[in-house]
XYZ file of C-alpha atoms in Angstrom:
605
model
C 29.041 72.194 94.605
C 29.092 74.816 91.984
C 32.183 75.427 89.912
C 32.566 79.056 91.060
C 32.514 77.948 94.652
C 35.391 75.570 94.035
C 37.413 78.369 92.431
C 36.784 80.538 95.517
C 37.908 77.828 97.815
C 41.078 77.183 95.787
C 41.886 80.880 95.822
C 41.386 81.057 99.592
C 43.671 78.111 99.971
C 46.432 79.707 97.956
C 46.155 82.940 100.081
C 46.175 80.861 103.296
C 49.242 78.954 102.138
C 51.065 82.214 101.315
C 50.124 83.707 104.615
C 51.492 80.636 106.450
C 54.567 80.775 104.403
C 54.989 84.457 105.113
C 54.486 83.811 108.842
C 57.106 81.094 108.834
C 59.549 83.429 107.115
C 59.010 86.113 109.700
C 59.081 83.846 112.630
C 62.908 83.765 112.939
C 63.110 87.581 112.895
C 60.315 87.884 115.426
C 62.210 85.524 117.622
C 65.378 87.460 117.222
C 63.596 90.747 117.998
C 62.108 89.183 121.076
C 65.627 88.193 122.152
C 66.908 91.706 121.432
C 64.104 93.267 123.516
C 65.018 90.932 126.395
C 68.676 91.790 125.953
C 67.832 95.520 126.130
C 65.702 94.993 129.272
C 68.438 92.898 130.903
C 70.904 95.738 130.637
C 69.413 96.902 133.931
C 69.506 93.436 135.501
C 72.223 91.801 137.564
C 75.613 90.859 136.062
C 74.737 87.125 136.315
C 71.532 87.608 134.315
C 73.494 89.549 131.632
C 76.243 86.914 131.419
C 73.668 84.104 131.150
C 72.754 85.422 127.676
C 76.273 84.665 126.403
C 77.905 81.345 125.428
C 81.012 82.709 123.829
C 83.556 80.039 122.903
C 87.306 80.402 123.142
C 87.504 80.424 119.394
C 85.658 83.738 119.362
C 88.716 85.298 121.132
C 86.514 87.477 123.283
C 87.202 87.678 127.063
C 84.487 88.047 129.690
C 86.016 91.315 130.764
C 85.841 92.590 127.185
C 82.183 91.738 127.062
C 81.415 93.438 130.320
C 83.428 96.470 129.373
C 81.099 96.917 126.347
C 78.085 96.208 128.524
C 79.073 98.971 130.928
C 79.230 101.427 128.114
C 75.682 100.310 126.910
C 74.496 100.763 130.479
C 75.998 104.302 130.677
C 77.861 102.986 133.709
C 81.381 103.524 132.431
C 83.764 105.999 134.061
C 82.862 108.618 131.507
C 79.141 108.355 132.202
C 78.930 111.956 133.410
C 80.343 113.154 130.053
C 79.072 110.827 127.342
C 75.749 108.983 126.947
C 75.331 105.883 124.767
C 72.037 105.248 122.965
C 71.684 102.057 120.946
C 69.043 101.641 118.261
C 67.626 98.302 119.346
C 64.432 98.856 117.345
C 65.921 98.665 113.878
C 68.981 96.336 113.865
C 70.124 94.651 110.591
C 69.497 90.907 110.889
C 71.115 88.473 108.476
C 71.595 84.652 108.325
C 75.329 83.783 108.259
C 76.528 80.139 108.089
C 73.792 78.818 110.292
C 74.123 81.718 112.821
C 72.257 84.902 112.998
C 74.156 88.201 112.642
C 72.679 91.287 114.201
C 74.246 94.717 113.501
C 73.406 97.665 115.746
C 74.147 101.369 115.504
C 75.090 103.227 118.635
C 75.210 107.001 119.093
C 77.485 108.730 121.660
C 76.329 112.207 122.732
C 77.987 114.645 125.132
C 76.049 115.500 128.327
C 77.356 119.037 128.342
C 75.374 121.026 125.782
C 78.134 123.704 125.725
C 80.470 121.150 124.150
C 78.178 119.439 121.685
C 79.516 116.148 120.374
C 77.791 113.270 118.498
C 79.461 110.168 117.190
C 78.212 106.904 115.760
C 79.644 103.401 116.039
C 78.632 99.867 115.154
C 78.653 96.587 117.117
C 77.625 93.080 116.117
C 76.170 90.097 117.952
C 76.100 86.582 116.542
C 73.205 84.419 117.850
C 72.781 80.685 117.756
C 69.872 78.385 118.675
C 71.215 76.127 121.438
C 68.820 73.686 122.995
C 65.824 75.596 121.837
C 66.855 79.092 122.844
C 68.871 81.862 121.344
C 72.206 82.746 122.955
C 75.026 85.133 121.976
C 77.946 83.090 120.765
C 80.178 85.944 119.567
C 80.357 89.731 119.833
C 82.358 92.225 117.769
C 82.464 95.448 119.751
C 85.879 96.749 118.751
C 84.407 99.537 116.580
C 81.922 100.276 119.258
C 84.550 100.515 121.968
C 87.018 102.461 119.834
C 84.256 104.836 118.836
C 83.380 105.367 122.473
C 86.960 105.954 123.555
C 87.422 108.313 120.560
C 84.337 110.322 121.608
C 85.585 110.487 125.239
C 89.022 111.701 124.097
C 87.551 114.249 121.653
C 85.206 115.630 124.279
C 88.148 115.801 126.780
C 90.243 117.685 124.186
C 87.359 120.105 123.594
C 87.143 120.834 127.311
C 90.854 121.184 127.707
C 91.011 123.461 124.728
C 88.172 125.572 126.305
C 90.115 125.660 129.527
C 93.344 126.573 127.892
C 91.710 129.267 125.789
C 90.014 130.701 128.879
C 93.408 130.895 130.719
C 94.973 132.760 127.817
C 92.056 135.023 126.891
C 93.531 138.022 128.563
C 96.780 137.589 126.649
C 95.080 137.126 123.348
C 92.916 140.115 123.937
C 95.884 142.261 124.800
C 97.717 141.054 121.691
C 94.761 142.173 119.573
C 95.005 145.648 121.098
C 98.746 145.850 120.490
C 98.178 144.931 116.833
C 96.729 148.406 116.378
C 100.310 149.582 116.808
C 102.297 146.747 115.197
C 101.711 144.605 112.169
C 101.727 141.370 114.204
C 102.004 140.179 117.773
C 103.565 136.740 117.405
C 104.390 135.440 120.900
C 103.871 136.290 124.553
C 105.759 135.225 127.661
C 105.650 135.692 131.464
C 108.638 136.911 133.461
C 108.651 138.140 137.010
C 104.819 138.308 137.230
C 104.624 140.474 134.139
C 103.553 139.667 130.568
C 105.689 140.609 127.576
C 104.821 140.414 123.908
C 107.030 139.808 120.894
C 105.855 142.232 118.256
C 106.759 142.379 114.532
C 106.570 144.916 111.756
C 106.530 143.199 108.407
C 105.367 139.781 107.348
C 106.241 136.963 109.825
C 105.694 133.179 109.780
C 106.563 130.731 112.553
C 108.614 128.865 109.948
C 110.163 126.607 112.573
C 106.720 125.062 113.493
C 105.580 124.094 109.947
C 106.930 121.846 107.227
C 108.996 123.695 104.624
C 108.468 127.030 106.349
C 110.358 129.954 104.995
C 111.902 132.660 107.186
C 110.947 136.185 106.385
C 113.823 138.519 105.573
C 111.832 141.742 105.977
C 110.168 141.220 109.351
C 111.588 143.248 112.270
C 110.989 142.080 115.811
C 110.751 143.858 119.137
C 109.516 143.301 122.708
C 106.908 145.263 124.631
C 105.289 145.042 128.010
C 101.647 144.445 128.618
C 100.929 148.169 128.888
C 102.618 148.739 125.548
C 105.891 150.032 126.925
C 108.684 149.293 124.583
C 111.485 147.110 125.936
C 113.156 146.445 122.577
C 112.093 148.497 119.546
C 110.950 146.448 116.487
C 114.199 146.826 114.633
C 115.829 143.356 115.062
C 115.814 140.052 113.147
C 115.272 138.113 116.359
C 114.722 138.783 120.083
C 115.844 136.022 122.455
C 114.443 134.410 125.521
C 114.341 136.796 128.472
C 116.900 135.979 131.167
C 118.176 132.837 129.510
C 121.448 133.143 131.514
C 121.586 136.736 132.799
C 118.768 138.050 134.873
C 116.756 140.997 133.471
C 118.531 140.803 130.118
C 117.459 139.779 126.646
C 119.718 139.178 123.592
C 118.823 140.800 120.261
C 120.099 139.795 116.815
C 120.476 141.955 113.723
C 122.432 141.119 110.498
C 124.046 138.129 112.306
C 125.397 140.427 115.100
C 124.058 140.519 118.672
C 123.461 143.019 121.434
C 121.801 143.097 124.858
C 118.845 144.990 126.256
C 117.899 145.372 129.962
C 114.288 144.715 130.807
C 113.860 148.389 131.694
C 114.313 149.175 127.984
C 117.851 150.313 128.152
C 120.278 149.161 125.422
C 123.306 147.954 127.349
C 125.240 146.519 124.399
C 124.506 147.539 120.823
C 124.112 144.755 118.168
C 127.638 144.976 116.842
C 129.133 141.865 118.386
C 129.620 138.396 116.852
C 128.837 136.955 120.270
C 128.379 138.048 123.843
C 129.234 135.472 126.540
C 128.343 136.304 130.132
C 131.361 136.099 132.470
C 130.476 137.978 135.715
C 133.793 137.869 137.361
C 136.110 140.644 138.703
C 133.982 143.514 137.484
C 133.449 141.888 134.011
C 129.936 141.757 132.591
C 130.720 139.701 129.533
C 133.331 138.543 127.037
C 132.675 139.667 123.490
C 133.873 139.323 119.942
C 133.776 142.309 117.554
C 135.293 142.526 114.120
C 137.039 139.194 114.711
C 138.762 140.591 117.863
C 138.146 139.441 121.405
C 137.232 142.050 123.992
C 135.175 142.427 127.199
C 132.530 144.639 128.709
C 132.806 145.896 132.229
C 129.881 146.235 134.558
C 129.182 149.653 133.160
C 129.020 148.018 129.683
C 132.084 149.825 128.381
C 134.053 147.855 125.831
C 137.730 146.973 126.366
C 140.087 145.241 123.856
C 141.731 141.960 124.526
C 141.210 139.413 127.285
C 140.856 140.725 130.867
C 142.805 137.728 132.263
C 144.540 134.478 131.388
C 141.612 132.624 132.973
C 139.187 134.450 130.593
C 141.348 133.498 127.638
C 141.259 129.802 128.677
C 137.530 130.059 129.187
C 137.127 131.097 125.551
C 139.867 129.065 123.926
C 138.735 125.759 125.591
C 135.026 126.581 125.330
C 134.566 126.620 129.029
C 131.323 128.550 128.587
C 129.708 125.342 127.216
C 130.889 123.256 130.170
C 127.815 123.850 132.267
C 124.512 122.171 133.047
C 121.572 124.021 131.673
C 117.968 122.958 131.704
C 115.645 124.323 129.041
C 112.069 123.996 130.149
C 109.059 126.188 130.951
C 109.776 125.805 134.722
C 113.345 127.191 134.447
C 112.962 130.043 131.995
C 110.233 132.291 130.572
C 109.198 130.105 127.592
C 107.179 132.059 125.013
C 103.936 130.835 123.278
C 102.540 131.510 119.838
C 99.382 133.664 120.059
C 97.203 131.204 118.201
C 94.672 128.697 119.535
C 96.265 125.934 117.417
C 99.620 126.293 119.179
C 98.481 126.545 122.812
C 100.894 124.661 125.058
C 103.757 124.619 122.638
C 106.544 126.736 124.055
C 109.359 128.602 122.244
C 112.928 129.250 123.492
C 115.435 131.386 121.671
C 118.916 130.623 123.162
C 121.940 132.875 123.070
C 123.851 133.041 119.790
C 127.005 131.413 121.163
C 125.075 128.200 121.780
C 123.812 128.261 118.181
C 127.234 129.010 116.703
C 128.732 126.026 118.551
C 126.037 123.820 116.995
C 124.705 122.851 120.410
C 121.215 124.329 120.110
C 118.928 125.424 117.366
C 118.416 129.151 116.807
C 114.715 128.695 117.791
C 113.633 125.712 119.858
C 109.890 124.968 119.554
C 107.434 122.485 121.149
C 108.697 122.945 124.678
C 105.729 121.699 126.849
C 104.332 124.624 128.878
C 102.187 122.705 131.350
C 98.863 122.673 129.431
C 98.468 120.363 126.441
C 95.067 120.079 124.893
C 96.035 118.712 121.456
C 97.494 115.404 122.332
C 100.959 116.060 120.794
C 103.998 114.788 122.660
C 106.188 117.824 123.088
C 109.550 118.256 124.860
C 109.492 118.246 128.616
C 113.019 119.570 128.871
C 116.426 119.681 127.196
C 119.548 119.380 129.393
C 123.120 120.066 128.578
C 125.507 117.977 130.586
C 128.812 119.780 130.184
C 131.418 119.490 127.501
C 134.820 118.048 126.582
C 137.573 119.629 124.563
C 140.154 117.362 123.003
C 143.114 117.942 120.630
C 142.840 115.454 117.734
C 145.432 116.724 115.269
C 147.949 119.534 114.803
C 145.285 121.606 113.151
C 142.020 120.664 114.794
C 140.471 119.958 118.144
C 137.112 118.335 118.962
C 134.395 119.941 121.042
C 131.875 117.553 122.553
C 128.720 118.648 124.286
C 126.294 116.150 125.828
C 122.610 116.672 125.727
C 119.572 114.941 127.081
C 116.141 115.329 125.359
C 113.195 114.448 127.611
C 109.931 113.949 125.633
C 106.574 113.636 127.351
C 105.808 110.016 128.080
C 109.290 109.151 126.882
C 111.835 106.974 128.706
C 114.325 108.969 130.649
C 117.776 109.095 129.054
C 116.477 107.403 125.880
C 117.129 110.493 123.793
C 120.659 111.169 124.790
C 122.938 112.665 122.129
C 126.333 114.267 121.731
C 127.089 117.272 119.582
C 130.541 117.062 117.977
C 132.071 120.231 116.556
C 135.545 120.523 115.049
C 137.565 123.596 116.007
C 140.556 124.744 113.988
C 143.869 126.147 115.444
C 142.423 129.674 115.316
C 139.599 128.503 117.554
C 137.081 128.882 114.794
C 134.104 126.483 114.911
C 133.863 124.466 111.687
C 131.853 121.234 111.044
C 129.127 120.133 113.496
C 127.686 116.638 113.770
C 125.156 115.110 116.104
C 125.489 111.476 117.176
C 124.145 109.192 119.982
C 125.751 109.501 123.349
C 128.401 107.077 124.497
C 132.167 106.675 124.804
C 133.729 108.584 121.908
C 137.295 108.122 120.566
C 139.193 109.563 117.636
C 141.534 107.600 115.396
C 143.692 109.211 112.648
C 143.538 106.554 109.790
C 145.908 108.493 107.549
C 147.047 112.098 106.936
C 143.553 113.132 105.861
C 141.017 110.513 107.251
C 139.715 110.864 110.817
C 137.640 108.070 112.351
C 135.186 108.804 115.174
C 134.084 105.782 117.107
C 131.180 105.656 119.515
C 130.830 102.636 121.734
C 127.782 101.873 123.768
C 128.589 98.565 125.497
C 125.593 96.965 127.151
C 123.044 99.486 125.945
C 119.876 98.291 124.328
C 118.325 101.677 123.532
C 117.570 102.273 119.870
C 119.029 105.365 118.212
C 118.578 107.020 114.865
C 121.219 105.576 112.672
C 121.242 102.295 114.648
C 122.223 99.103 112.801
C 119.671 97.374 110.599
C 119.853 94.043 112.411
C 118.631 93.261 115.943
C 122.019 93.393 117.544
C 123.019 96.344 119.715
C 126.279 97.704 121.169
C 128.093 97.327 117.843
C 130.177 100.509 117.741
C 128.876 103.421 115.612
C 131.471 104.960 113.279
C 131.636 108.217 111.394
C 134.409 109.465 109.079
C 135.714 112.866 108.220
C 138.123 114.160 105.602
C 140.585 116.790 107.011
C 142.403 118.635 104.271
C 143.062 122.164 103.063
C 142.151 123.584 106.447
C 138.626 122.247 106.450
C 136.724 119.197 107.790
C 134.183 117.393 105.642
C 131.842 114.688 106.856
C 131.955 111.634 104.517
C 128.574 110.254 103.537
C 127.860 106.558 103.364
C 124.802 104.444 102.608
C 125.915 101.746 104.967
C 125.036 101.189 108.589
C 128.526 99.684 109.178
C 130.373 102.594 107.788
C 133.823 101.238 108.613
C 133.483 98.701 105.766
C 133.573 101.516 103.278
C 136.489 103.653 104.490
C 139.071 101.431 106.262
C 140.610 98.078 105.702
C 139.090 96.248 108.640
C 140.815 93.754 110.932
C 139.794 91.830 113.960
C 139.865 94.969 116.139
C 136.636 96.118 114.467
C 134.903 92.917 115.560
C 136.176 92.836 119.167
C 133.931 93.512 122.196
C 130.944 92.107 124.058
C 127.779 91.896 121.922
C 124.140 91.282 122.755
C 121.094 90.285 120.795
C 117.508 89.520 121.667
C 116.548 85.995 120.812
C 112.907 85.673 119.947
C 112.766 81.917 120.194
C 114.048 81.667 123.721
C 112.854 85.076 124.889
C 116.245 85.914 126.324
C 119.200 88.167 125.645
C 122.203 86.344 124.167
C 125.746 87.559 124.769
C 129.038 86.686 123.045
C 132.522 88.228 122.518
C 132.183 88.373 118.716
C 129.531 89.903 116.452
C 126.534 87.632 115.814
C 126.213 85.903 112.502
C 123.477 88.198 111.205
C 125.591 91.223 111.836
C 128.590 89.831 109.929
C 126.262 88.845 107.156
C 124.780 92.395 107.057
C 128.285 93.914 106.888
C 128.989 91.735 103.765
C 125.639 92.343 102.191
C 125.888 96.145 102.412
C 129.164 96.002 100.452
C 127.589 93.839 97.801
C 124.454 95.941 97.597
C 126.528 99.066 96.977
C 127.803 97.453 93.747
C 124.408 96.199 92.535
C 124.668 92.610 93.570
C 121.477 90.683 92.806
C 120.817 88.645 95.949
C 119.386 85.150 95.570
C 117.757 85.358 98.977
C 114.366 87.109 98.387
C 114.223 88.687 101.822
C 117.643 90.260 101.520
C 116.792 91.549 98.068
C 113.434 92.851 99.276
C 115.054 94.871 102.055
C 117.596 96.603 99.752
C 114.911 97.204 97.126
C 113.382 99.777 99.413
C 116.370 102.037 98.722
C 116.327 103.977 95.463
C 120.095 103.665 95.083
C 119.908 99.871 94.931
C 120.127 98.562 91.311
C 120.541 94.793 91.232
C 122.399 94.122 87.949
C 125.127 91.614 88.859
C 124.402 88.020 89.786
C 127.862 86.785 90.731
C 130.848 87.948 92.725
C 133.000 87.821 89.654
C 130.904 90.591 87.976
C 131.613 93.057 90.720
C 135.202 92.215 91.736
C 136.500 94.489 89.080
C 134.252 97.409 90.136
C 135.294 97.398 93.845
C 137.614 99.680 95.515
C 140.693 97.922 97.119
C 139.178 98.681 100.590
C 135.863 97.048 99.728
C 137.476 94.071 98.067
C 139.652 93.463 101.141
C 136.713 93.773 103.541
C 134.467 91.536 101.492
C 137.060 88.785 101.454
C 137.949 89.312 105.124
C 134.237 88.946 106.110
C 133.671 85.920 103.810
C 136.511 84.073 105.494
C 134.931 84.640 108.936
C 131.409 83.920 107.797
C 132.734 80.742 106.102
C 134.099 79.475 109.415
C 130.662 80.025 110.918
C 129.185 77.671 108.281
C 126.906 80.363 106.785
C 125.775 79.998 103.256
C 126.988 82.597 100.786
C 124.347 84.837 99.229
C 125.271 83.757 95.705
């Protein structure tokens, strides 16, 4: 055999060996691709055939229902099949070896069926394969991104369709607004009243400041109200035009230079904007009670002004704020809610209540985000706001308290969860002074000394969470607020503490009396006792210490207070801060320590 022939044979052997080696390296992928092709074909098979491809262990934390939910999306058999199609790239998956298993990553594309609302989204899902008894099976699946991507596409497409629907229903109003803008600088809102459409028009620069963060109100814009034909109801000469027929049919309030007037919906000015407030009365030939140049008067049914009160009953109605003792529902079903003429604000209604509600601190000057029945943007919105009457109580020789209860109902919110009480102090001249909003409940007043007023709110047995609630998990601990009454004025006292009474009064056992509840995670039950729970007492103490910069040894307590910019841990012992404390704080700290000590609780030092 010649030498050259031997070289040829050796070369052939090397090539053959490399080919065999390459084949062996590709064999696993070919086997995986064969499995993937079978998996794709089996998507149209019976459910039993599909499930037979899986041997998912409990460790994988994937339920059979979760697997089949993903399969139904791959089959285009989900409930949104008529809107969204799913196409998976089975031909070019990413295949990698991972701890003895085979990981296969797929890309799926979701496409809208309706070509008028084009939508395309991509998502990933992963299968892990193992060789069990000579065949590949799926031992795990990660389809969370896949499922979330699908649900996101369905929601986005639904939003697009709702937006198209909402825009179509408003097109005539938007078109009319564009025509009116040939006459006015801006048409900002529209509303429907008695089967007619009305537009809020503005000359000057206007911004819906109440619907954006840090919005600034224009001082130059002048507002008016016109009908759909362009007929002027209110000329554009006012700072604000109210909600039509808020309380009085066919009447709208106008505001200019902090004075108010009334227009009838036929365009007639029935009361010029010269009054501090106009309160409907509708008794014995009286149209309204009014205040002008700090003097009370009234308008008769011919809108003629008369000085003084028309009767003792009318005087009581004003002096005791009887006009707030009524149940009013603010919603798009009870009054002509306005909408911004902007596709980005569709479904977000606007109500402008009468000035006397605003002056009493009961309602905002402009209430936005009232749900108007069509919501294509997924925001919550307010379903309705209800006032539930008022209380008027004398609390000192100089001041009385006006309490108005309100209910805020948000979409998908729990009924009654957003109850609140508006507290306004009224001086002996019946002038409204300080207003404060607090959660609803039983409210009582306690004069601590000649200048300090304590307001106590108790909510026994309630587990709802309120803004300003305690930091611990206990509920129905009374909520306290404090006010300084001196020199003819009322000032709300600020506090960094949840348990405010520890800062302003020398507490005794009366502040710790009641029935208290707490949710116990370990037992999964509500615990009840007639004394605050240990964690609440500790929290009262810790708030006092934190106020003076105490450096807590417990890392969790220190971590919590470290979230507050005011907390500066500079003192590591009680002795360091005793000399810094007020007499009230020192008394309260020692009082709480004695109680906590009897409960065998370790001191934070």
